[in-house]
Amino acid sequence: MTAADESPTPSDAAQVVIIGAGPAGLTAAHELGKRGATCTVLEADTVVGGISRTVERDGWRFDIGGHRFFTKVPEVEARWKEILPDDFIRTPRLSRILYRGKLFDYPLKAGNALKSLGVLEAIRCLLSYVWVRLRPPRDQTNFEGWTASRFGWRLYRIFFKTYTEKVWGVPADQITADWAAQRIKNLSLTKAVWRAIFPGRGKTDITSLIDEFDYPKLGPGQMWERCTELVTAAGSEVVFDAAVARIERDGGRATTVHAADGRSFPCSAVISSMPLGELVLTMDPPAPAEVQAAAKGLTHRDHLLVALVVPEAFTFPDNWIYVHEPGVLVGRVQNFGSWSPHMVKEGRTCLGLEYFVFEGDELWASSDEELVDLGAEELARIGLVTDPSVVEAGYVTRMSKAYPTYDEHYAANVDVCRAWLATEAANVHPVGRNGMHRYNNQDHSMVTALRTVDNLFGDHHDVWAVNVEEEYHEETRVLTEVPTVPTGTGRSAPIIPRRD
Ligand SMILES: Cc1cc2nc3c(=O)[nH]c(=O)nc-3n(C[C@H](O)[C@H](O)[C@H](O)COP(=O)(O)OP(=O)(O)OC[C@H]3O[C@@H](n4cnc5c(N)ncnc54)[C@H](O)[C@@H]3O)c2cc1C
């Protein structure tokens, strides 16, 4: 019998080592505690929450990009309320697109867009649409050709090109059309023109865009800080500054997890939320060359937040604004005062400028001072403040591996890593977002952790089926999607090319 054929038994839960104190790792630890088992959580960083942390600087609290608590999974909803019974607030939801000083509805409505662009620009856009019907782009297999063929070049350049390229860091004609086909739905120019001529039906105003969502009053980090308290109260340990560097294995199973500083932790099972490729590369004895190549092929897009404190006069009702203004690098601006009044101080708000980057690129390598200056200058350039000098303080957070990249090889690479782990390290269980190289939000990251713990106690869930089989669309999203949205199926997500 190979290790893969063995059914996990409760003894697998005897000495569990969890890698990562983000939502997935801490949920696994919490669930183990509820079942009377203890574990050791190894966290590379000095704080909990992973990408869902809330950063605190000088009393200001901000997320790595705002984190809504939204789920269609009742068991996750219940777990959130169990961990934080008294600290959720209902936050009004509003986000719009900023383009040439004007705010457009998001999700984008073609009628609203044409109206807000003004008569002249709307006519140009419609003519451009007619032109593209007569002369469609030759290559429609990429994002640019696909989108321009459906909306005309002008609307494509205004509402699709800039943001998409900022998010992925590659030209839109190198992104495959799959992403556009998946993301851009329910948007018809014909209908929009009809509504423009016969206004009234289907008309939207700001209030119709406002909705509500749950949010811990001190940010998502509050959830994971509280969860850590519960986990340690149940007898488990969370070890900080413990970056896992090597996993010793024997007979198709992991035996000891080693941190970079030499501390070692014997294990009966490992639940891992560290990036899947890195997990495979920590194995000792090492995986064969072709498996290592697949592991190295799993890449990510990184994220940088510049949080700027400004007087309350510059606040706005949106939780965030998508920046489609040409000539600036910032992709979105969060207003943390609109997420929770408890995150900001009297008379001020905190605006978080999101930059989509590659670790080590020019922006990433800039000093914090340079980034704060850049943020203040761009904020003024797009008109959200009158002058860079109104910025009273600034803080920078760099988050590597914020987005798993879905390139043309990623699915095959994931399969290779997964298959190898299943036979050669059968008691190592990948969970979460980077852990499975999948756009899992907090809720699905948590579900993968819960099902994995079930399996340690004898169940046989296919954890890789979470967030694949069910249809999970929070809303019909059109245009300008950010890559944080869970995908309906494994293959329907953005497919972007490998970075050279
Ligand atoms: C900009 C942005 C906005 C988002 N918005 C939302 C939202 O609105 N709602 C929502 O639900 N989700 C949102 N998400 C997704 C959410 O952040 C993730 O789903 C969630 O944090 C994934 O949890 P995780 O535990 O799998 O991974 P992570 O949060 O990545 O945590 C993994 C942990 O493992 C640690 N680690 C990594 N390597 C090692 C190692 N070698 N040794 C030890 N520890 C290690 C890391 O330090 C980290 O703490 C957003 C993500 C981004 C990038």
Coordinates of C-alpha atoms and ligand atoms in Angstrom, one line a residue:
M1 CA 0.0 0.0 0.0
T2 CA 1.4 3.4 -0.9
A3 CA 1.1 6.4 1.4
A4 CA -1.5 7.9 -0.9
D5 CA -3.8 4.9 -0.4
E6 CA -3.8 5.3 3.4
S7 CA -6.9 6.8 4.8
P8 CA -6.1 9.6 7.2
T9 CA -6.9 8.6 10.8
P10 CA -7.5 10.6 13.9
S11 CA -3.8 9.9 14.8
D12 CA -3.0 12.3 11.9
A13 CA -4.4 15.0 14.1
A14 CA -2.1 14.1 17.0
Q15 CA 0.7 16.5 16.1
V16 CA -0.4 18.9 13.4
V17 CA 1.9 21.6 12.2
I18 CA 0.1 24.4 10.4
I19 CA 2.1 26.7 8.0
G20 CA 0.8 30.3 8.0
A21 CA -1.3 32.3 10.4
G22 CA -3.6 33.7 7.8
P23 CA -7.4 32.9 7.5
A24 CA -6.8 29.3 6.3
G25 CA -4.1 28.4 8.8
L26 CA -5.9 29.9 11.8
T27 CA -9.3 28.4 10.8
A28 CA -7.7 25.0 10.7
A29 CA -6.1 25.6 14.2
H30 CA -9.5 26.9 15.5
E31 CA -11.3 23.9 14.2
L32 CA -8.7 21.5 15.7
G33 CA -9.2 23.2 19.0
K34 CA -13.0 22.7 18.8
R35 CA -12.3 19.0 18.3
G36 CA -10.0 18.9 21.3
A37 CA -6.8 18.7 19.4
T38 CA -3.9 21.1 19.6
C39 CA -1.4 22.1 17.0
T40 CA 1.6 24.4 16.2
V41 CA 1.1 27.3 13.8
L42 CA 4.3 28.5 12.2
E43 CA 4.1 32.0 10.8
A44 CA 6.9 33.6 8.9
D45 CA 5.8 37.1 9.8
T46 CA 5.4 38.8 13.2
V47 CA 1.6 39.4 12.8
V48 CA -1.4 37.3 12.0
G49 CA -4.0 37.6 9.2
G50 CA -1.8 37.1 6.2
I51 CA -3.2 39.1 3.3
S52 CA -6.3 39.6 5.4
R53 CA -4.3 41.4 8.2
T54 CA -5.1 44.9 9.3
V55 CA -1.9 47.0 9.6
E56 CA -1.7 49.4 12.5
R57 CA 0.6 52.4 12.4
D58 CA 0.4 55.3 14.8
G59 CA -3.1 54.4 15.7
W60 CA -4.3 54.3 12.0
R61 CA -5.6 50.9 10.9
F62 CA -5.8 49.8 7.3
D63 CA -6.2 46.7 5.2
I64 CA -4.1 45.3 2.3
G65 CA -6.8 46.6 0.0
G66 CA -10.2 46.6 1.8
H67 CA -11.5 43.2 2.8
R68 CA -15.3 42.7 2.8
F69 CA -16.8 39.9 4.7
F70 CA -19.1 38.4 2.2
T71 CA -19.9 34.7 1.8
K72 CA -22.6 32.4 0.4
V73 CA -21.3 29.6 2.7
P74 CA -23.4 29.6 5.9
E75 CA -20.8 27.7 7.9
V76 CA -18.3 30.5 7.3
E77 CA -20.8 33.2 8.2
A78 CA -21.5 31.3 11.4
R79 CA -17.8 30.9 12.2
W80 CA -17.2 34.7 11.6
K81 CA -20.0 35.5 14.1
E82 CA -18.7 32.9 16.5
I83 CA -15.2 34.4 16.6
L84 CA -16.4 38.0 16.6
P85 CA -19.9 38.0 18.1
D86 CA -20.1 41.7 19.0
D87 CA -17.7 43.5 16.6
F88 CA -19.3 43.4 13.2
I89 CA -20.6 46.6 11.7
R90 CA -22.8 47.0 8.6
T91 CA -20.8 49.1 6.2
P92 CA -22.5 50.9 3.2
R93 CA -21.0 49.8 0.0
L94 CA -20.1 52.2 -2.8
S95 CA -17.3 52.1 -5.4
R96 CA -17.0 54.1 -8.6
I97 CA -14.6 54.6 -11.5
L98 CA -12.7 57.8 -11.8
Y99 CA -11.9 58.9 -15.3
R100 CA -10.9 62.4 -16.4
G101 CA -12.2 63.9 -13.2
K102 CA -15.6 62.3 -13.4
L103 CA -17.0 59.4 -11.4
F104 CA -18.8 56.6 -13.2
D105 CA -21.0 53.9 -11.7
Y106 CA -19.3 50.6 -10.8
P107 CA -20.3 48.0 -11.8
L108 CA -20.2 50.0 -15.0
K109 CA -23.5 50.6 -16.7
A110 CA -23.1 51.5 -20.4
G111 CA -26.0 54.1 -20.3
N112 CA -24.5 55.9 -17.3
A113 CA -21.0 55.7 -18.9
L114 CA -22.2 57.3 -22.2
K115 CA -24.2 60.0 -20.3
S116 CA -21.3 60.9 -18.0
L117 CA -18.8 61.1 -20.8
G118 CA -20.7 64.0 -22.3
V119 CA -22.5 64.3 -25.7
L120 CA -19.4 64.8 -27.8
E121 CA -17.4 61.9 -26.3
A122 CA -20.5 59.7 -26.3
I123 CA -20.9 60.3 -30.1
R124 CA -17.2 59.5 -30.6
C125 CA -17.6 56.3 -28.7
L126 CA -20.6 55.3 -30.7
L127 CA -18.9 56.1 -34.0
S128 CA -16.0 54.1 -32.8
Y129 CA -18.4 51.3 -32.1
V130 CA -19.9 51.5 -35.6
W131 CA -16.4 51.5 -37.1
V132 CA -15.4 48.3 -35.2
R133 CA -18.6 46.6 -36.4
L134 CA -17.5 47.4 -39.9
R135 CA -13.8 46.6 -39.4
P136 CA -13.5 44.2 -36.5
P137 CA -10.0 43.7 -35.0
R138 CA -8.2 40.8 -36.7
D139 CA -7.1 39.1 -33.6
Q140 CA -9.9 38.6 -31.0
T141 CA -8.2 35.9 -29.1
N142 CA -6.6 38.5 -26.7
F143 CA -8.3 40.8 -24.2
E144 CA -7.7 43.9 -26.4
G145 CA -9.2 42.5 -29.6
W146 CA -12.1 40.8 -27.9
T147 CA -13.1 43.8 -25.9
A148 CA -12.6 46.4 -28.6
S149 CA -14.6 44.3 -31.1
R150 CA -17.6 44.4 -28.7
F151 CA -17.4 48.0 -27.4
G152 CA -15.3 49.9 -30.0
W153 CA -11.8 51.2 -29.5
R154 CA -12.7 54.3 -27.7
L155 CA -14.7 52.8 -24.9
Y156 CA -12.2 50.0 -24.7
R157 CA -9.4 52.5 -24.1
I158 CA -11.4 54.4 -21.5
F159 CA -12.8 51.6 -19.4
F160 CA -10.8 48.5 -20.0
K161 CA -7.3 49.0 -21.1
T162 CA -5.6 51.1 -18.4
Y163 CA -6.9 49.3 -15.3
T164 CA -6.4 45.8 -16.7
E165 CA -2.8 46.6 -17.6
K166 CA -2.2 48.2 -14.2
V167 CA -3.5 45.1 -12.5
W168 CA -1.6 42.6 -14.5
G169 CA 1.5 44.5 -15.5
V170 CA 1.4 43.3 -19.1
P171 CA -0.1 44.8 -22.3
A172 CA -3.8 44.0 -22.8
D173 CA -3.0 42.4 -26.2
Q174 CA -1.0 39.8 -24.3
I175 CA -3.9 38.8 -22.0
T176 CA -6.1 36.1 -23.4
A177 CA -9.7 36.8 -24.3
D178 CA -10.8 34.2 -21.6
W179 CA -10.6 36.8 -19.0
A180 CA -12.7 39.3 -20.9
A181 CA -15.3 36.7 -21.8
Q182 CA -15.6 35.7 -18.2
R183 CA -15.7 39.1 -16.7
I184 CA -17.5 41.3 -19.2
K185 CA -21.1 40.2 -19.2
N186 CA -24.5 41.8 -19.4
L187 CA -23.2 44.9 -21.0
S188 CA -24.8 45.8 -24.3
L189 CA -24.2 49.0 -26.2
T190 CA -27.4 48.6 -28.1
K191 CA -29.4 48.5 -24.8
A192 CA -27.5 51.4 -23.5
V193 CA -28.3 53.5 -26.5
W194 CA -32.0 52.5 -26.2
R195 CA -32.0 53.6 -22.6
A196 CA -30.3 56.9 -23.5
I197 CA -33.1 57.6 -26.0
F198 CA -35.8 56.3 -23.7
P199 CA -34.6 57.1 -20.2
G200 CA -36.5 56.0 -17.2
R201 CA -36.4 52.2 -17.6
G202 CA -33.4 50.6 -16.1
K203 CA -32.0 53.9 -15.0
T204 CA -29.7 53.8 -12.0
D205 CA -28.7 56.4 -9.6
I206 CA -26.1 56.4 -6.8
T207 CA -28.5 55.1 -4.2
S208 CA -29.2 52.0 -6.2
L209 CA -25.5 51.2 -6.2
I210 CA -25.3 51.4 -2.5
D211 CA -25.6 48.2 -0.7
E212 CA -24.2 46.9 2.6
F213 CA -21.6 44.4 3.8
D214 CA -20.3 43.1 7.1
Y215 CA -17.0 44.4 8.4
P216 CA -15.2 44.0 11.7
K217 CA -15.1 47.5 13.2
L218 CA -11.3 47.3 13.5
G219 CA -10.8 45.7 10.1
P220 CA -10.3 42.0 9.1
G221 CA -7.2 41.8 11.3
Q222 CA -9.5 42.0 14.3
M223 CA -11.0 38.7 13.2
W224 CA -7.7 36.9 12.9
E225 CA -6.2 38.5 16.1
R226 CA -9.3 37.3 18.1
C227 CA -9.1 33.9 16.4
T228 CA -5.4 33.6 17.5
E229 CA -6.5 34.3 21.1
L230 CA -9.0 31.5 20.9
V231 CA -6.5 29.1 19.3
T232 CA -3.9 29.7 22.0
A233 CA -6.6 29.6 24.8
A234 CA -7.4 26.1 23.4
G235 CA -3.8 25.0 24.0
S236 CA -2.2 25.5 20.6
E237 CA 0.8 27.6 19.9
V238 CA 1.4 30.3 17.3
V239 CA 5.1 30.7 16.6
F240 CA 6.1 34.0 14.9
D241 CA 9.3 34.6 12.8
A242 CA 9.1 31.0 11.9
A243 CA 9.5 30.8 8.1
V244 CA 9.3 27.2 7.0
A245 CA 12.4 26.4 5.0
R246 CA 12.6 22.6 4.9
I247 CA 10.2 19.7 5.3
E248 CA 11.8 16.4 6.0
R249 CA 10.0 13.4 4.7
D250 CA 10.3 9.7 4.8
G251 CA 8.3 6.9 3.3
G252 CA 6.0 9.3 1.5
R253 CA 5.1 11.3 4.6
A254 CA 6.4 14.5 6.2
T255 CA 8.1 13.8 9.5
T256 CA 9.6 17.2 10.6
V257 CA 9.1 20.8 9.7
H258 CA 12.1 23.0 10.0
A259 CA 12.0 26.8 10.3
A260 CA 14.7 28.9 8.6
D261 CA 16.3 29.7 12.0
G262 CA 16.9 26.0 12.7
R263 CA 13.9 25.3 15.0
S264 CA 12.3 22.0 14.1
F265 CA 8.8 20.6 14.7
P266 CA 8.0 16.9 14.3
C267 CA 4.6 16.4 12.7
S268 CA 1.9 13.8 12.2
A269 CA 0.4 16.0 9.5
V270 CA 1.1 19.4 7.9
I271 CA -1.6 21.9 6.8
S272 CA 0.1 24.4 4.6
S273 CA -1.1 27.8 3.4
M274 CA 2.4 28.8 2.2
P275 CA 2.6 29.3 -1.6
L276 CA 2.2 25.9 -3.2
G277 CA 5.3 26.1 -5.3
E278 CA 7.5 27.1 -2.3
L279 CA 6.0 24.2 -0.3
V280 CA 7.1 21.7 -3.0
L281 CA 10.6 23.3 -3.1
T282 CA 11.0 22.9 0.7
M283 CA 10.8 19.1 0.5
D284 CA 13.8 17.1 1.6
P285 CA 14.6 14.8 0.0
P286 CA 13.8 17.1 -2.9
A287 CA 11.1 16.6 -5.6
P288 CA 12.3 15.4 -9.0
A289 CA 13.5 18.1 -11.4
E290 CA 10.3 18.2 -13.4
V291 CA 8.2 18.7 -10.3
Q292 CA 10.5 21.4 -9.1
A293 CA 10.2 23.1 -12.5
A294 CA 6.4 23.1 -12.2
A295 CA 6.7 24.5 -8.7
K296 CA 9.0 27.3 -9.9
G297 CA 6.5 28.0 -12.7
L298 CA 3.8 29.1 -10.3
T299 CA 4.2 32.9 -10.1
H300 CA 2.4 35.8 -8.5
R301 CA 1.5 39.5 -8.8
D302 CA 2.4 41.6 -5.8
H303 CA 0.8 44.6 -4.1
L304 CA 1.9 47.8 -2.5
L305 CA -0.3 50.1 -0.4
V306 CA 0.5 53.7 0.4
A307 CA -1.7 54.9 3.2
L308 CA -2.0 58.7 3.4
V309 CA -3.6 60.6 6.3
V310 CA -5.6 63.6 5.0
P311 CA -8.1 66.1 6.6
E312 CA -11.7 64.9 6.7
A313 CA -12.5 67.5 4.1
F314 CA -11.1 65.1 1.5
T315 CA -13.1 62.1 2.4
F316 CA -15.6 60.5 0.0
P317 CA -18.5 58.1 0.4
D318 CA -16.9 55.3 -1.7
N319 CA -15.1 52.4 0.0
W320 CA -12.8 52.6 -2.9
I321 CA -12.4 54.3 -6.3
Y322 CA -11.0 52.6 -9.4
V323 CA -8.5 55.0 -11.0
H324 CA -8.8 54.9 -14.8
E325 CA -7.0 58.3 -15.2
P326 CA -4.2 57.9 -17.6
G327 CA -0.7 59.1 -16.5
V328 CA -0.8 57.8 -12.9
L329 CA 0.4 54.5 -11.6
V330 CA -2.2 54.1 -8.8
G331 CA -4.8 51.5 -9.5
R332 CA -7.4 52.0 -6.7
V333 CA -7.8 54.4 -3.8
Q334 CA -9.4 53.0 -0.6
N335 CA -11.0 55.3 1.9
F336 CA -10.6 53.5 5.2
G337 CA -12.9 56.0 6.9
S338 CA -15.7 54.7 4.7
W339 CA -15.0 51.2 5.8
S340 CA -15.2 51.9 9.5
P341 CA -15.1 55.1 11.5
H342 CA -13.1 53.1 14.1
M343 CA -10.2 52.8 11.7
V344 CA -9.5 56.6 11.5
K345 CA -9.2 59.5 13.9
E346 CA -11.5 62.4 14.5
G347 CA -11.2 65.1 11.8
R348 CA -9.1 63.0 9.4
T349 CA -9.4 60.0 7.1
C350 CA -6.9 57.6 5.7
L351 CA -6.7 57.0 1.9
G352 CA -5.0 53.8 0.8
L353 CA -3.4 54.0 -2.7
E354 CA -3.1 50.5 -4.2
Y355 CA -0.3 49.8 -6.6
F356 CA -0.1 46.5 -8.5
V357 CA 3.6 45.6 -8.8
F358 CA 6.1 42.8 -9.2
E359 CA 8.3 42.2 -6.2
G360 CA 11.7 43.9 -6.9
D361 CA 10.4 46.2 -9.6
E362 CA 11.1 49.9 -9.5
L363 CA 8.1 50.8 -7.4
W364 CA 8.6 48.0 -5.0
A365 CA 12.3 49.0 -4.5
S366 CA 11.5 52.7 -4.0
S367 CA 12.0 54.0 -0.4
D368 CA 8.9 54.5 1.7
E369 CA 9.5 58.3 1.6
E370 CA 9.6 58.2 -2.2
L371 CA 6.4 56.2 -2.3
V372 CA 4.6 58.5 0.1
D373 CA 5.6 61.5 -2.0
L374 CA 4.5 59.7 -5.2
G375 CA 1.2 58.8 -3.6
A376 CA 0.6 62.4 -2.4
E377 CA 1.4 63.8 -5.8
E378 CA -0.8 61.3 -7.7
L379 CA -3.7 61.9 -5.2
A380 CA -3.5 65.6 -6.1
R381 CA -3.1 64.9 -9.8
I382 CA -6.3 62.9 -9.9
G383 CA -8.1 65.5 -8.0
L384 CA -8.9 63.6 -4.7
V385 CA -6.9 66.3 -2.8
T386 CA -6.2 69.9 -3.7
D387 CA -2.5 69.7 -3.1
P388 CA 0.1 67.1 -2.0
S389 CA 0.9 69.2 1.0
V390 CA -2.4 68.4 2.6
V391 CA -1.1 64.9 3.3
E392 CA -0.2 64.8 7.0
A393 CA 1.4 61.4 7.3
G394 CA 2.1 58.3 5.1
Y395 CA 2.8 54.6 5.6
V396 CA 3.8 51.9 3.1
T397 CA 2.9 48.2 3.2
R398 CA 4.4 45.8 0.7
M399 CA 2.6 42.5 0.3
S400 CA 4.3 39.9 -1.8
K401 CA 2.3 37.2 -3.6
A402 CA -1.0 39.0 -3.3
Y403 CA -2.4 37.4 -6.5
P404 CA -1.6 33.9 -7.8
T405 CA -0.9 34.3 -11.5
Y406 CA -3.1 32.3 -13.9
D407 CA -0.9 32.0 -16.9
E408 CA -1.2 29.4 -19.7
H409 CA 0.8 26.8 -17.7
Y410 CA -0.5 27.4 -14.2
A411 CA -3.2 24.7 -14.2
A412 CA -0.8 22.0 -15.4
N413 CA 1.9 23.2 -12.9
V414 CA -0.6 23.0 -10.0
D415 CA -1.6 19.5 -11.1
V416 CA 2.0 18.3 -11.2
C417 CA 2.7 19.7 -7.7
R418 CA -0.6 18.3 -6.3
A419 CA -0.1 14.8 -7.7
W420 CA 3.5 14.6 -6.5
L421 CA 2.5 15.8 -3.0
A422 CA -0.3 13.2 -2.8
T423 CA 2.0 10.3 -3.2
E424 CA 5.4 11.6 -1.9
A425 CA 4.2 13.7 1.1
A426 CA 0.7 12.4 1.6
N427 CA 0.2 13.9 5.0
V428 CA 0.9 17.4 3.7
H429 CA -2.3 19.2 2.9
P430 CA -2.3 22.5 0.9
V431 CA -5.1 24.9 1.8
G432 CA -6.1 28.5 1.2
R433 CA -5.3 31.0 -1.5
N434 CA -1.6 30.8 -2.4
G435 CA -1.5 27.4 -0.7
M436 CA -3.6 26.0 -3.5
H437 CA -2.6 28.7 -6.1
R438 CA -6.3 29.7 -6.5
Y439 CA -8.2 33.0 -6.2
N440 CA -9.8 31.9 -2.9
N441 CA -11.2 34.8 -0.8
Q442 CA -11.3 34.4 2.9
D443 CA -14.4 32.3 2.9
H444 CA -13.2 29.7 0.5
S445 CA -9.7 29.7 2.1
M446 CA -11.5 28.9 5.4
V447 CA -13.6 26.1 3.8
T448 CA -10.5 24.4 2.5
A449 CA -9.1 24.4 6.0
L450 CA -12.3 23.1 7.6
R451 CA -12.6 20.2 5.1
T452 CA -8.9 19.4 5.6
V453 CA -9.4 19.1 9.3
D454 CA -12.5 16.9 8.7
N455 CA -10.2 14.7 6.6
L456 CA -7.7 14.4 9.4
F457 CA -10.6 12.9 11.4
G458 CA -11.5 10.4 8.8
D459 CA -13.6 12.2 6.2
H460 CA -12.8 12.0 2.5
H461 CA -13.5 15.4 1.1
D462 CA -11.9 16.5 -2.1
V463 CA -10.5 19.8 -0.8
W464 CA -9.5 20.8 -4.4
A465 CA -13.2 20.9 -5.3
V466 CA -13.9 23.8 -3.0
N467 CA -14.6 26.9 -5.0
V468 CA -14.7 25.0 -8.2
E469 CA -18.0 23.1 -8.3
E470 CA -20.3 25.7 -6.8
E471 CA -21.3 28.8 -8.7
Y472 CA -19.9 31.6 -6.6
H473 CA -20.7 35.0 -8.0
E474 CA -21.4 37.7 -5.5
E475 CA -22.7 40.0 -8.2
T476 CA -22.7 40.2 -11.9
R477 CA -19.4 41.9 -12.5
V478 CA -18.8 43.9 -15.6
L479 CA -15.7 45.6 -16.6
T480 CA -12.7 46.5 -14.6
E481 CA -12.6 43.5 -12.4
V482 CA -9.9 43.2 -9.8
P483 CA -8.3 39.8 -9.5
T484 CA -9.6 39.1 -6.0
V485 CA -12.9 37.6 -7.1
P486 CA -13.3 33.9 -6.6
T487 CA -13.7 32.1 -9.9
G488 CA -16.6 29.9 -10.8
T489 CA -14.6 27.2 -12.3
G490 CA -10.9 26.5 -12.3
R491 CA -10.4 27.3 -15.9
S492 CA -12.6 30.4 -16.2
A493 CA -10.3 32.8 -14.4
P494 CA -8.0 35.3 -16.0
I495 CA -5.4 33.8 -18.1
I496 CA -2.4 36.1 -18.3
P497 CA 0.9 35.5 -19.9
R498 CA 4.0 34.7 -18.1
R499 CA 6.2 37.7 -17.2
D500 CA 9.4 37.6 -19.1
Ligands
LIG1 C1 -6.1 43.4 -2.5 C2 -6.8 42.3 -2.0 C3 -8.2 42.4 -1.6 C4 -8.9 41.3 -1.1 N1 -10.2 41.5 -0.7 C5 -10.9 40.5 -0.1 C6 -12.2 40.8 0.3 O1 -12.7 41.9 0.2 N2 -12.8 39.7 1.0 C7 -12.2 38.5 1.1 O2 -12.8 37.6 1.7 N3 -11.0 38.3 0.7 C8 -10.3 39.2 0.0 N4 -9.0 39.0 -0.4 C9 -8.5 37.6 -0.4 C10 -7.9 37.3 1.0 O3 -6.9 38.2 1.3 C11 -7.4 35.9 1.0 O4 -8.4 35.0 0.6 C12 -6.9 35.3 2.4 O5 -6.1 36.2 3.1 C13 -6.2 34.0 2.1 O6 -5.9 33.4 3.3 P1 -4.8 32.3 3.4 O7 -4.7 31.9 4.9 O8 -5.0 31.2 2.4 O9 -3.5 33.0 2.9 P2 -2.7 34.3 3.4 O10 -3.6 35.4 3.8 O11 -1.7 34.6 2.3 O12 -1.9 33.8 4.7 C14 -0.8 32.9 4.5 C15 0.2 33.1 5.7 O13 1.3 32.2 5.5 C16 2.5 32.8 5.9 N5 3.6 32.2 5.2 C17 3.9 32.2 3.9 N6 5.0 31.5 3.7 C18 5.4 30.9 4.9 C19 6.4 30.1 5.3 N7 7.4 29.6 4.4 N8 6.5 29.8 6.6 C20 5.6 30.2 7.5 N9 4.6 31.0 7.2 C21 4.5 31.4 5.8 C22 2.3 34.3 5.4 O14 3.1 35.2 6.1 C23 0.8 34.5 5.8 O15 0.6 35.0 7.1 C24 -8.3 40.1 -1.0 C25 -6.9 39.9 -1.4 C26 -6.2 41.0 -1.9 C27 -4.8 40.8 -2.4

